[in-house]
PDB file of C-alpha atoms in Angstrom:
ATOM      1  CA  UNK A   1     -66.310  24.754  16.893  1.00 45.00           C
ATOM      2  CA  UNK A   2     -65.703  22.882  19.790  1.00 42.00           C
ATOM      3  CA  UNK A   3     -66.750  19.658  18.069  1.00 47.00           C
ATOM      4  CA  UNK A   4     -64.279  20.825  15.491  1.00 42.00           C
ATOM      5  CA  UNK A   5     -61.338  21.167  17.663  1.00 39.00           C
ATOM      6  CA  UNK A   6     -61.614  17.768  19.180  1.00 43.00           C
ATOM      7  CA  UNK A   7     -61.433  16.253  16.520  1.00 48.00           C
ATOM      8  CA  UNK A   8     -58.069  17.735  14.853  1.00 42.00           C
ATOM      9  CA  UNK A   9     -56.611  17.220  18.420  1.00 42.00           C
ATOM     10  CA  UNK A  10     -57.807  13.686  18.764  1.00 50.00           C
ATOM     11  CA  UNK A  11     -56.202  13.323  14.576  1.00 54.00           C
ATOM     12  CA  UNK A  12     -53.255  15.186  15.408  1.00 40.00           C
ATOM     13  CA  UNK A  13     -52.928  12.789  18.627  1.00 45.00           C
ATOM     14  CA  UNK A  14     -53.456   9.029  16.075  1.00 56.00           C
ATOM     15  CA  UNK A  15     -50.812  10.577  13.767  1.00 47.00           C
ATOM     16  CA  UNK A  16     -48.387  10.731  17.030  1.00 44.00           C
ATOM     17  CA  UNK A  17     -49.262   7.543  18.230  1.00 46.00           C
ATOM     18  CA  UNK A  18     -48.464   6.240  14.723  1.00 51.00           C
ATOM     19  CA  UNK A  19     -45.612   7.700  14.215  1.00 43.00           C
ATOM     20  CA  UNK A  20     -44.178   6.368  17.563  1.00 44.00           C
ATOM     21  CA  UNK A  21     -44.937   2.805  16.225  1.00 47.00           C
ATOM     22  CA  UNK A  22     -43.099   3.214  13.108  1.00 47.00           C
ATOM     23  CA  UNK A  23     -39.979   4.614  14.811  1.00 40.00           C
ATOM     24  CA  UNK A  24     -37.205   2.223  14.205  1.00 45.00           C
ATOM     25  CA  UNK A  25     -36.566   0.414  17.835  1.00 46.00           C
ATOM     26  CA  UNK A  26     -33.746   2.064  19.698  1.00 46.00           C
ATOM     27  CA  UNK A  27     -29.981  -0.302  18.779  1.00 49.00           C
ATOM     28  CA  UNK A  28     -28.474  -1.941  21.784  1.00 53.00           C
ATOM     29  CA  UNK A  29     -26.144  -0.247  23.593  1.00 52.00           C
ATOM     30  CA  UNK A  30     -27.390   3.148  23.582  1.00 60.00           C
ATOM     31  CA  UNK A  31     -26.432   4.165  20.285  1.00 76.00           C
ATOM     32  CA  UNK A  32     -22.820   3.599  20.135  1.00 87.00           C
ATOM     33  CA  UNK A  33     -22.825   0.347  19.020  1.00 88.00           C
ATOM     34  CA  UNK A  34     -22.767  -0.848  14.718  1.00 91.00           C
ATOM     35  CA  UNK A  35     -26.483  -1.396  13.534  1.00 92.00           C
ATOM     36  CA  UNK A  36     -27.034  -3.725  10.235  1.00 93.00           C
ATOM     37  CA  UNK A  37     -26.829  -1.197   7.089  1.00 93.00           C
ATOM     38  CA  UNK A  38     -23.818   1.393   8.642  1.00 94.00           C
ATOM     39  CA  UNK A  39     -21.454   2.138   6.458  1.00 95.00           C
ATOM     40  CA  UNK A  40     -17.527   2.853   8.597  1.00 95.00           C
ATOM     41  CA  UNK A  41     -14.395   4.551   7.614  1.00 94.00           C
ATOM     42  CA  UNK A  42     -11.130   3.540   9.725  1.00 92.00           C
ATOM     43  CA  UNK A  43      -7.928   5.751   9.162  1.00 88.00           C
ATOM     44  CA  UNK A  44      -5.458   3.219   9.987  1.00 86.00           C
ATOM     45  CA  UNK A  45      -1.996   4.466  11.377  1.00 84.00           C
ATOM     46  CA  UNK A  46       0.769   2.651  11.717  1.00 75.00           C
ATOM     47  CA  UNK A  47       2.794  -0.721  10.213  1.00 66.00           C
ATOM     48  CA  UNK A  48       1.985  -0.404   6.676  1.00 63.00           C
ATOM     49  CA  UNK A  49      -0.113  -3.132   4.286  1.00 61.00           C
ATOM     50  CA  UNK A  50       3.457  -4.425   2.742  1.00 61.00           C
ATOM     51  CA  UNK A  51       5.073  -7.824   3.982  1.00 57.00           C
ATOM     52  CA  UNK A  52       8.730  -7.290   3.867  1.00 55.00           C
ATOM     53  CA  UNK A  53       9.851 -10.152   2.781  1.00 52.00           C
ATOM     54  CA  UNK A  54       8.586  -9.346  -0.977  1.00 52.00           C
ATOM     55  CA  UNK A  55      12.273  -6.531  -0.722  1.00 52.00           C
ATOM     56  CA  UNK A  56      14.409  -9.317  -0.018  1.00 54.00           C
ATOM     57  CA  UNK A  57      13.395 -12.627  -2.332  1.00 57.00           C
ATOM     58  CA  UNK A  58      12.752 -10.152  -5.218  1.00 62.00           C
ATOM     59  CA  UNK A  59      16.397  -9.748  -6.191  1.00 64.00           C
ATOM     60  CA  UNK A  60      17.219  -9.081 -10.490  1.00 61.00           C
ATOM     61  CA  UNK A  61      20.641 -10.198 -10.860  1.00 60.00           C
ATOM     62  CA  UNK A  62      22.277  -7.625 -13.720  1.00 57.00           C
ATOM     63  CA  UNK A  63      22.969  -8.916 -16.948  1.00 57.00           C
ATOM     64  CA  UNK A  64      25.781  -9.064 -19.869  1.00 51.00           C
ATOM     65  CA  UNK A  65      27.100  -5.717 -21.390  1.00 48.00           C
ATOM     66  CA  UNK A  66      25.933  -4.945 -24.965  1.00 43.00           C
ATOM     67  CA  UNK A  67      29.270  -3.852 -25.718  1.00 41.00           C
ATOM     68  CA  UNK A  68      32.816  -4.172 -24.086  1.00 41.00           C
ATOM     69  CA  UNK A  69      33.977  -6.834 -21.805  1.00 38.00           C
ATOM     70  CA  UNK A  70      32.852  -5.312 -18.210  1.00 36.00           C
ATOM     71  CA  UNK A  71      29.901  -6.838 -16.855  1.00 33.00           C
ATOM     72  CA  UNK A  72      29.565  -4.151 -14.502  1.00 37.00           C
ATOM     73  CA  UNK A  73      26.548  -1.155 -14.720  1.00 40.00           C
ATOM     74  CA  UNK A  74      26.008   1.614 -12.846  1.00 50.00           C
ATOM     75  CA  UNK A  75      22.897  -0.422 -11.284  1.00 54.00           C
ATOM     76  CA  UNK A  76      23.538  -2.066  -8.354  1.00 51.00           C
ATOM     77  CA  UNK A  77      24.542  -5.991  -8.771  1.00 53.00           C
ATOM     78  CA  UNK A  78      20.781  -6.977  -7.387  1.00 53.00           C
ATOM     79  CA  UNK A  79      18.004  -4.530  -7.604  1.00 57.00           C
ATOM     80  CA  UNK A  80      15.110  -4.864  -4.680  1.00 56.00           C
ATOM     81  CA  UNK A  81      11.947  -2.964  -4.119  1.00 57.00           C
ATOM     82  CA  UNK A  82      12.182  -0.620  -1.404  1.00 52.00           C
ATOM     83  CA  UNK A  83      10.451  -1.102   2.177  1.00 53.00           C
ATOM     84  CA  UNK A  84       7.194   1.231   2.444  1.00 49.00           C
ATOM     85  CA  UNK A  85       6.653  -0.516   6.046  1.00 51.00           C
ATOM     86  CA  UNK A  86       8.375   1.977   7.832  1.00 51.00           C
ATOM     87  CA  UNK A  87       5.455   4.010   9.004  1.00 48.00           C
ATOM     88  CA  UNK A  88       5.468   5.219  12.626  1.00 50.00           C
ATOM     89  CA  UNK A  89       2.357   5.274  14.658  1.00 50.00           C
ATOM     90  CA  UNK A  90       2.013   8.937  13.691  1.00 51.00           C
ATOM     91  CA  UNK A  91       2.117   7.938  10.011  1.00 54.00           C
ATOM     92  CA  UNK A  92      -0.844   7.288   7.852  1.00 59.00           C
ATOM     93  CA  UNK A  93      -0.925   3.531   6.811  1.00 69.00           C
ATOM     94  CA  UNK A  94      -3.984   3.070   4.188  1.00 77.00           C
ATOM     95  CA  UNK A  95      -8.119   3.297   4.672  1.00 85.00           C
ATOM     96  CA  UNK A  96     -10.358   0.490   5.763  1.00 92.00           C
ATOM     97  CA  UNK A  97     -14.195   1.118   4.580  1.00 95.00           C
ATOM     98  CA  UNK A  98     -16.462  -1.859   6.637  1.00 96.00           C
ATOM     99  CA  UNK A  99     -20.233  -2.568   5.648  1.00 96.00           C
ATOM    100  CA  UNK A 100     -22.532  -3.971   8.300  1.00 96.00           C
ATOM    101  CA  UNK A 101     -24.420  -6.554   6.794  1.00 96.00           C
ATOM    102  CA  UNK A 102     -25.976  -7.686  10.752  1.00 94.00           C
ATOM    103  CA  UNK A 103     -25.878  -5.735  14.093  1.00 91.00           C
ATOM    104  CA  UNK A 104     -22.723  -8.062  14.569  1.00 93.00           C
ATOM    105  CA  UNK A 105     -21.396  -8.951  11.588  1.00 96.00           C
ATOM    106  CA  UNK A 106     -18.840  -6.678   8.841  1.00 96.00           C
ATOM    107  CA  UNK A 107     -17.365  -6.975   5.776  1.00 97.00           C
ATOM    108  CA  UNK A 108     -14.454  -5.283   4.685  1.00 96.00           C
ATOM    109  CA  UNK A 109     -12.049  -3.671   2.140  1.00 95.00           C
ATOM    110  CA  UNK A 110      -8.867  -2.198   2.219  1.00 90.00           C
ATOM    111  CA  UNK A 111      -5.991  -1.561   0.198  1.00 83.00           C
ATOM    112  CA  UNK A 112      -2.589   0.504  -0.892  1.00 80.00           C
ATOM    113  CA  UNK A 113      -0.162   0.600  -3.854  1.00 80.00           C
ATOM    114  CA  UNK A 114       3.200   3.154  -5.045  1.00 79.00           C
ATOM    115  CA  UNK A 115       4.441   3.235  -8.420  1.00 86.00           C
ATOM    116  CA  UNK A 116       8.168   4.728  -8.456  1.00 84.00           C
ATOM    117  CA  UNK A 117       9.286   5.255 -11.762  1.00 87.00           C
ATOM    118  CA  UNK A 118      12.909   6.770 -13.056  1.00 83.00           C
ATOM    119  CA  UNK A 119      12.828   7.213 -16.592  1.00 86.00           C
ATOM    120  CA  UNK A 120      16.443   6.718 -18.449  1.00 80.00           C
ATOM    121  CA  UNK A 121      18.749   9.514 -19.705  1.00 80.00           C
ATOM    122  CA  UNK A 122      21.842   8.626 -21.614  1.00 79.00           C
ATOM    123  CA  UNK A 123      25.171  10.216 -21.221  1.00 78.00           C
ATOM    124  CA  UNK A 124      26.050  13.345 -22.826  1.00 80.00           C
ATOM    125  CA  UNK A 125      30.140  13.290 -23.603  1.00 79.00           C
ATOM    126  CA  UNK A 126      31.779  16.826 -22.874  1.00 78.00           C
ATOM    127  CA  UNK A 127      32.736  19.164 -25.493  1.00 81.00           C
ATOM    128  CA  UNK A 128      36.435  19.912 -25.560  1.00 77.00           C
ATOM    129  CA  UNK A 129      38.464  22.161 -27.680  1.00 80.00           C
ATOM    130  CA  UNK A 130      41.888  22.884 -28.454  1.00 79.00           C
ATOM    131  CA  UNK A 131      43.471  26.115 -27.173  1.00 77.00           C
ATOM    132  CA  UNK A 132      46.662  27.599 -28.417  1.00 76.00           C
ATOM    133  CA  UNK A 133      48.182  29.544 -25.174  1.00 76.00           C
ATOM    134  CA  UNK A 134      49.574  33.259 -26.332  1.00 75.00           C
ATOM    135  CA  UNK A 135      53.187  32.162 -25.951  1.00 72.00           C
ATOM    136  CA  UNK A 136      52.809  29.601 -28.919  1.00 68.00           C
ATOM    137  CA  UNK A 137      53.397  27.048 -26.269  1.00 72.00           C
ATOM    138  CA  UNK A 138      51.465  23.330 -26.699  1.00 74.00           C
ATOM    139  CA  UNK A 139      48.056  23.718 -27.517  1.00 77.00           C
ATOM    140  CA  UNK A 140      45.760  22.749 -24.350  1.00 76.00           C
ATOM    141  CA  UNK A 141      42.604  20.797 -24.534  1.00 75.00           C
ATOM    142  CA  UNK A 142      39.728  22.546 -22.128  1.00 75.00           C
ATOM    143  CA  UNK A 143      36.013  21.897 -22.006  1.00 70.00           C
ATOM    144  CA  UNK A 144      33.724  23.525 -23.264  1.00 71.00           C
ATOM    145  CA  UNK A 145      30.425  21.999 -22.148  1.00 77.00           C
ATOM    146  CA  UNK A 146      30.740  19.260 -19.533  1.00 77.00           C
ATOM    147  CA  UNK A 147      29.670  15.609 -19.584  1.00 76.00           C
ATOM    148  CA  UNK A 148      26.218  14.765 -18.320  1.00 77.00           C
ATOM    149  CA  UNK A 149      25.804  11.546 -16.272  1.00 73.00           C
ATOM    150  CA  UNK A 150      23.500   8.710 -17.201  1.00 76.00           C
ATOM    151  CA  UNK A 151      20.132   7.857 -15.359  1.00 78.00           C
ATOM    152  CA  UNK A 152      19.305   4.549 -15.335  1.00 81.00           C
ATOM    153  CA  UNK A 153      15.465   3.715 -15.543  1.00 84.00           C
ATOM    154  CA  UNK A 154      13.860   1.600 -12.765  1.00 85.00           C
ATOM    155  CA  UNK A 155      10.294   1.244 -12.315  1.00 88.00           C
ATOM    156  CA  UNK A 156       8.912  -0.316  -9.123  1.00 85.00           C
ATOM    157  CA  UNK A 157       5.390  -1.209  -8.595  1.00 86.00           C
ATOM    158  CA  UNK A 158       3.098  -2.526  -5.616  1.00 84.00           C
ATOM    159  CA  UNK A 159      -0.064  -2.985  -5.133  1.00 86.00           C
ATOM    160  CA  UNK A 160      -1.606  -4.874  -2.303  1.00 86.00           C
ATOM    161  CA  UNK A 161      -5.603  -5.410  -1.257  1.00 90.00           C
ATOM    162  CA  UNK A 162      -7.230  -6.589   1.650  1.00 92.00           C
ATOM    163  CA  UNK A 163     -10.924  -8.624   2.240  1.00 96.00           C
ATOM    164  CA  UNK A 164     -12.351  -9.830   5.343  1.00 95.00           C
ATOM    165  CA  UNK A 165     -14.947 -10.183   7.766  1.00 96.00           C
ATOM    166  CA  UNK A 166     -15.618  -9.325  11.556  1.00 97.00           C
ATOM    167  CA  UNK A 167     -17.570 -10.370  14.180  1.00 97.00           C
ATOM    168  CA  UNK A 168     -18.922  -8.204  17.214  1.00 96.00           C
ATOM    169  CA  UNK A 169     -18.972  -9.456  20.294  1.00 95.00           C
ATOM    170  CA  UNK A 170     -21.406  -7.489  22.822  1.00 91.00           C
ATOM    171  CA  UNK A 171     -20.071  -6.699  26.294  1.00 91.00           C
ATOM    172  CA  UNK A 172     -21.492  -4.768  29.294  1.00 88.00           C
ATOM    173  CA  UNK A 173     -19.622  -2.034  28.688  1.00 90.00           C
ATOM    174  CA  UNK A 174     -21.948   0.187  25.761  1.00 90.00           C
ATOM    175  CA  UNK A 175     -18.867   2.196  24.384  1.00 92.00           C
ATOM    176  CA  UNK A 176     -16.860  -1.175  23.954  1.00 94.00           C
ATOM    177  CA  UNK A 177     -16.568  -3.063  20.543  1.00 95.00           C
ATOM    178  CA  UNK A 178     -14.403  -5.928  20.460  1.00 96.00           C
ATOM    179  CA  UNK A 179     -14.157  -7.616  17.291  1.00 97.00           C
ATOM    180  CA  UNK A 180     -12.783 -11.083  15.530  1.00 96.00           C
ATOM    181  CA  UNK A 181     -12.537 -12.055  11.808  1.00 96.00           C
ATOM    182  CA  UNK A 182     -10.233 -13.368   9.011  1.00 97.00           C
ATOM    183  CA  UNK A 183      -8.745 -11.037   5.999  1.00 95.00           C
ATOM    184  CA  UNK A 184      -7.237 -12.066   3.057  1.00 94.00           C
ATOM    185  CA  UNK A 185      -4.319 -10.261   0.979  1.00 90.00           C
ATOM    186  CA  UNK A 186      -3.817 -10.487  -2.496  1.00 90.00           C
ATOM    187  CA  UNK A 187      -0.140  -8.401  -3.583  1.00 87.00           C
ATOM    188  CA  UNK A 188       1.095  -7.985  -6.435  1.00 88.00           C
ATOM    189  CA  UNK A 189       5.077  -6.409  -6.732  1.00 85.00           C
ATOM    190  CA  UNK A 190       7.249  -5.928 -10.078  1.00 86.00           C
ATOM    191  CA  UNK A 191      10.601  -4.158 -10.955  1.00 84.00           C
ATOM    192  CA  UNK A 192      12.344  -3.583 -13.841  1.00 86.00           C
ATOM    193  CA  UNK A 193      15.218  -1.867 -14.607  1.00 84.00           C
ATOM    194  CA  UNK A 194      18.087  -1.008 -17.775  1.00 82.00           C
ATOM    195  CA  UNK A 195      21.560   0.675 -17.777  1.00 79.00           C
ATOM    196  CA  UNK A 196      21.490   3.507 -20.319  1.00 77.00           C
ATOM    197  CA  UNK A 197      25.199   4.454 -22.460  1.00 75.00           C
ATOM    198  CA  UNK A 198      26.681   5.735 -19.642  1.00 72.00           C
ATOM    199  CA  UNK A 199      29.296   8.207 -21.759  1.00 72.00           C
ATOM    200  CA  UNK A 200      33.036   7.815 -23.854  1.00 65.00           C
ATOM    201  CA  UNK A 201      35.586   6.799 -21.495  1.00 63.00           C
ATOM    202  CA  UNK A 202      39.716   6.057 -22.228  1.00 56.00           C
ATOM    203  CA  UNK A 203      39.621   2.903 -21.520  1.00 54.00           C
ATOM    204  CA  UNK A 204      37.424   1.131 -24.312  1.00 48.00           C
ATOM    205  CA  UNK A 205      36.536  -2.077 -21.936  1.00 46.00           C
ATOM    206  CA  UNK A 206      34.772   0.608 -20.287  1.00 51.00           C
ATOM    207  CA  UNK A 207      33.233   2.885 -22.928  1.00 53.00           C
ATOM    208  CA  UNK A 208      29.887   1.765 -22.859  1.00 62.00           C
ATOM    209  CA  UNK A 209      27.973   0.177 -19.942  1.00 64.00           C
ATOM    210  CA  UNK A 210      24.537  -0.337 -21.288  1.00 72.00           C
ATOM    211  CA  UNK A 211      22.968  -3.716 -20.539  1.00 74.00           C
ATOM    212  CA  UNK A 212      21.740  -5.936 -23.182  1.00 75.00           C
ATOM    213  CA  UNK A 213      18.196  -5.496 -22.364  1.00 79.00           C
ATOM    214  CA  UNK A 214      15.403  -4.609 -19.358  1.00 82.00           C
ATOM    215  CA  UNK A 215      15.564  -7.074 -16.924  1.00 83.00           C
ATOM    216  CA  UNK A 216      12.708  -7.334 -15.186  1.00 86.00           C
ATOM    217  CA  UNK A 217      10.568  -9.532 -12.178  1.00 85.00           C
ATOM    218  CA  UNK A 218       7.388  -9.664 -10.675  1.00 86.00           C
ATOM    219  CA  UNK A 219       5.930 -11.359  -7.477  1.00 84.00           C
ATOM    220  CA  UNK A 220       2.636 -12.434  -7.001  1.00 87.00           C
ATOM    221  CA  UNK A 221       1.347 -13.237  -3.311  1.00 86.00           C
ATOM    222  CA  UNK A 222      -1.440 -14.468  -1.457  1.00 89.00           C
ATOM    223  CA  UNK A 223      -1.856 -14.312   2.626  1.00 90.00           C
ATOM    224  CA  UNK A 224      -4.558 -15.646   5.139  1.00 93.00           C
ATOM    225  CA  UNK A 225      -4.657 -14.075   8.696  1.00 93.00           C
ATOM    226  CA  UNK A 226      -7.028 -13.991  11.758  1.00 96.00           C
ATOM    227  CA  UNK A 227      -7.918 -10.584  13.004  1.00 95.00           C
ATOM    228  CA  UNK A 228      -8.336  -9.640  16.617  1.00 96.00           C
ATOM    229  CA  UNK A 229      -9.406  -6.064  17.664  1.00 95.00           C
ATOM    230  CA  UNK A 230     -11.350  -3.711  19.787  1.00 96.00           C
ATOM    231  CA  UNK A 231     -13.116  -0.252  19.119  1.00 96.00           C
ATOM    232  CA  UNK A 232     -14.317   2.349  21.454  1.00 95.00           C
ATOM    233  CA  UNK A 233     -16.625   4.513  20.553  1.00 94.00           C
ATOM    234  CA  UNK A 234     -16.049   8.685  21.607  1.00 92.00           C
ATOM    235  CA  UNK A 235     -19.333   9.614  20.271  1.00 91.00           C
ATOM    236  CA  UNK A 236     -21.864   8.172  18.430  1.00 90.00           C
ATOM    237  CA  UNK A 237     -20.090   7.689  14.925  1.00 89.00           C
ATOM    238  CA  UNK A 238     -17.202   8.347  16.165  1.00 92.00           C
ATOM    239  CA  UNK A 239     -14.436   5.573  17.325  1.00 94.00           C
ATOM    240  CA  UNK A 240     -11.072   4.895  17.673  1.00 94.00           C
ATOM    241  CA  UNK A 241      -9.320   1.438  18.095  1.00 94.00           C
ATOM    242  CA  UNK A 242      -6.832  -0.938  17.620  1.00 93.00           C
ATOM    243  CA  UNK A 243      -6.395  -4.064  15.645  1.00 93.00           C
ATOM    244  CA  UNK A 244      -3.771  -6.957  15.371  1.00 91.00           C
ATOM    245  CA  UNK A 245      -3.378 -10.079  13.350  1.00 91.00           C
ATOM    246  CA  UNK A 246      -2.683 -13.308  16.233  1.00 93.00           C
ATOM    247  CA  UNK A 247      -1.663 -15.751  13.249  1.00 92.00           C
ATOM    248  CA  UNK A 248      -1.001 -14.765   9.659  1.00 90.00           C
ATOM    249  CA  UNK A 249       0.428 -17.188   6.441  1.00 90.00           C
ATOM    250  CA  UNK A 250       1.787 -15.499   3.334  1.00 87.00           C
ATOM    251  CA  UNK A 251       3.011 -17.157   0.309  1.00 87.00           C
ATOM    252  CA  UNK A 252       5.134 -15.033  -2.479  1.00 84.00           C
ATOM    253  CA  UNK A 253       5.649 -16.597  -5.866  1.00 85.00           C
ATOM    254  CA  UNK A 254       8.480 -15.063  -8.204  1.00 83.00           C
ATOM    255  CA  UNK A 255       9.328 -14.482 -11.902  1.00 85.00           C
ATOM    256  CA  UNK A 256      12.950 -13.179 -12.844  1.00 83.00           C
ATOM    257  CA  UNK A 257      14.158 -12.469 -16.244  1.00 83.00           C
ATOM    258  CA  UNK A 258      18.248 -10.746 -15.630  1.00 77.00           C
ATOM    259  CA  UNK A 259      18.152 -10.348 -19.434  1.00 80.00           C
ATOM    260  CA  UNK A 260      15.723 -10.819 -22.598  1.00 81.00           C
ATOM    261  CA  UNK A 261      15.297 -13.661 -24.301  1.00 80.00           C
ATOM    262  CA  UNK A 262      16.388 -16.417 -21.236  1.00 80.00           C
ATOM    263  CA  UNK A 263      14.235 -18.408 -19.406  1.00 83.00           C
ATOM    264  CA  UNK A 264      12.587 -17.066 -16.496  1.00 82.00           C
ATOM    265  CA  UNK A 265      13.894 -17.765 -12.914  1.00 82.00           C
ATOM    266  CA  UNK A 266      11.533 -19.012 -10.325  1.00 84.00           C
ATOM    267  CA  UNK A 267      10.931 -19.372  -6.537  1.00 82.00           C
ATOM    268  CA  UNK A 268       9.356 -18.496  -3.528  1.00 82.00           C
ATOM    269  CA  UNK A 269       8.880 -17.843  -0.130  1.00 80.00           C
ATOM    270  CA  UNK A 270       6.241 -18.619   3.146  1.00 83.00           C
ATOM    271  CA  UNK A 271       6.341 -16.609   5.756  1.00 83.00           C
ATOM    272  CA  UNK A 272       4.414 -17.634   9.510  1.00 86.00           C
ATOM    273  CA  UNK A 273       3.656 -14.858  11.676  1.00 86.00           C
ATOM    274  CA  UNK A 274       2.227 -14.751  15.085  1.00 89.00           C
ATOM    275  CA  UNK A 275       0.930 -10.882  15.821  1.00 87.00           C
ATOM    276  CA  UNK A 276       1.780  -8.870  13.743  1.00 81.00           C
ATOM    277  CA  UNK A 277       1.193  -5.878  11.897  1.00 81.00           C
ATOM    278  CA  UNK A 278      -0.068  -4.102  14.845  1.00 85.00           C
ATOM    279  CA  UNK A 279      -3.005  -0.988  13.769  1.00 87.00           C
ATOM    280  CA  UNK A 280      -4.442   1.978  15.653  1.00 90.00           C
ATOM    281  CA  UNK A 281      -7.738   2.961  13.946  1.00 91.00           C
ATOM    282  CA  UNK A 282      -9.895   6.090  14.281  1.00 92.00           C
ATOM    283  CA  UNK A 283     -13.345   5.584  12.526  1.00 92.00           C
ATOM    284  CA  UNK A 284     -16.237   7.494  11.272  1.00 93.00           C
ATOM    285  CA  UNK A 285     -19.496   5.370  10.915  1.00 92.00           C
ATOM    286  CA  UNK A 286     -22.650   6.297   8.798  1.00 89.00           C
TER     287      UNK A 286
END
């Protein structure tokens, strides 16, 4: 029995030893810091994905009147895409999922988009009727159902998607993960928009104020920026951190049709910033 005993304890005692080998080696600093194969999820708060100057160079010009003389709609002269950059620090901006392909090294992948879409409504003209007063005085017109306004359709769409790559630098400090890398942005913006009958009106010049057709644009862009940033890590798995871009280059290119059938109008735009778009992360790695 005693011979017995040994020799579980003594294979009990190679399994242990074994098992100690095969444990994966301990990552530097302590835990805290990004080992090859994690997988990391960044809330990001703050200036949103958008570059502004898509709202401004993105302008549809409104076209001729299908019928009367009055080139003027209910739509505003020029049409631009509304700003979604004005988030507040306290405001979520988008998601950020990295991959650790090295101890050191990340890819990653980001992204946002908002589709706003008005669908149209024509006018509905008021009933009236005449009404002969008791006294046998002149009849009086009075309505009976009132005139509904026209809505005129809009649809704005954005879509925007970040790539990159970072770098980890490793300091003394276990809990600190400073960072460097480029991203690049692909957007993609388009608006379109038509003035519905907009209801019977005295004057006949004025009677009808639908436009001739949708006119519509689009604006594809393209960016390249260097990424600086820094994470600190709470708890193993658990960071928070913030992120600028030092130098950034974005290029928009523009289609504009202000009414069917004419050829389209075309421009663009380059922007040059020097940090911007300022990010406070809090991450969650696996």
């Amino acid at each position: 029995m005693k011979k017995i005993f040994l020799f579980v304890l003594l294979g009990v005692w190679s399994l242990s030893l074994r098992a100690q080998d095969d444990a994966p080696t301990p990552a530097p600093g302590g835990g805290y810091a990004p080992r090859s194969g994690n997988l990391q999820a960044n809330l990001l708060l703050g200036k949103g994905f958008f570059y502004t100057s898509t709202d401004y160079i993105l302008q549809i010009p409104q076209n001729a009147t299908a019928v009367g003389g009055s080139l003027t709609t209910d739509l505003p002269g020029y049409l631009t895409l509304s700003d979604p950059n004005g988030s507040s620090l306290a405001n979520m901006a988008g998601v950020e999922v990295k991959y650790f392909i090295a101890d050191q090294l990340a890819v990653s992948l980001s992204g946002a988009g908002y589709i706003n879409n008005t669908p149209w409504r024509e006018a509905v003209d008021a009933t009236t009727a005449e009404v002969i007063p008791p006294d046998d005085s002149d009849p009086q017109t009075v309505t009976v159902l009132p005139k509904y306004a026209n809505i005129d359709a809009q649809l704005k769409t954005r879509v925007v998607v970040n790539a990159g790559g970072q770098y980890y630098f490793r300091v003394g400090n276990e809990r600190i993960h400073p960072y460097g890398g480029v991203l690049g942005t692909f957007q993609f913006a388009g608006l379109s928009a038509q003035s519905t009958y907009s209801g019977a009106s005295p004057n006949e010049m004025e009677s009808d104020k639908r436009d001739a057709g949708a006119r519509t644009g689009q604006l594809l862009g393209w960016a390249l920026s260097a990424v600086a940033g820094v994470e600190y890590s709470l708890l193993p798995g658990l960071t928070v951190g913030f992120e600028i871009k030092p130098v950034s280059y974005y290029y928009s290119g523009l289609s504009l049709f202000a009414q069917p059938g004419l050829a389209a109008m075309t421009g663009e735009n380059q922007d040059y910033v020097i940090f911007g778009q300022p990010l406070f992360k809090i991450g969650f790695r696996f």
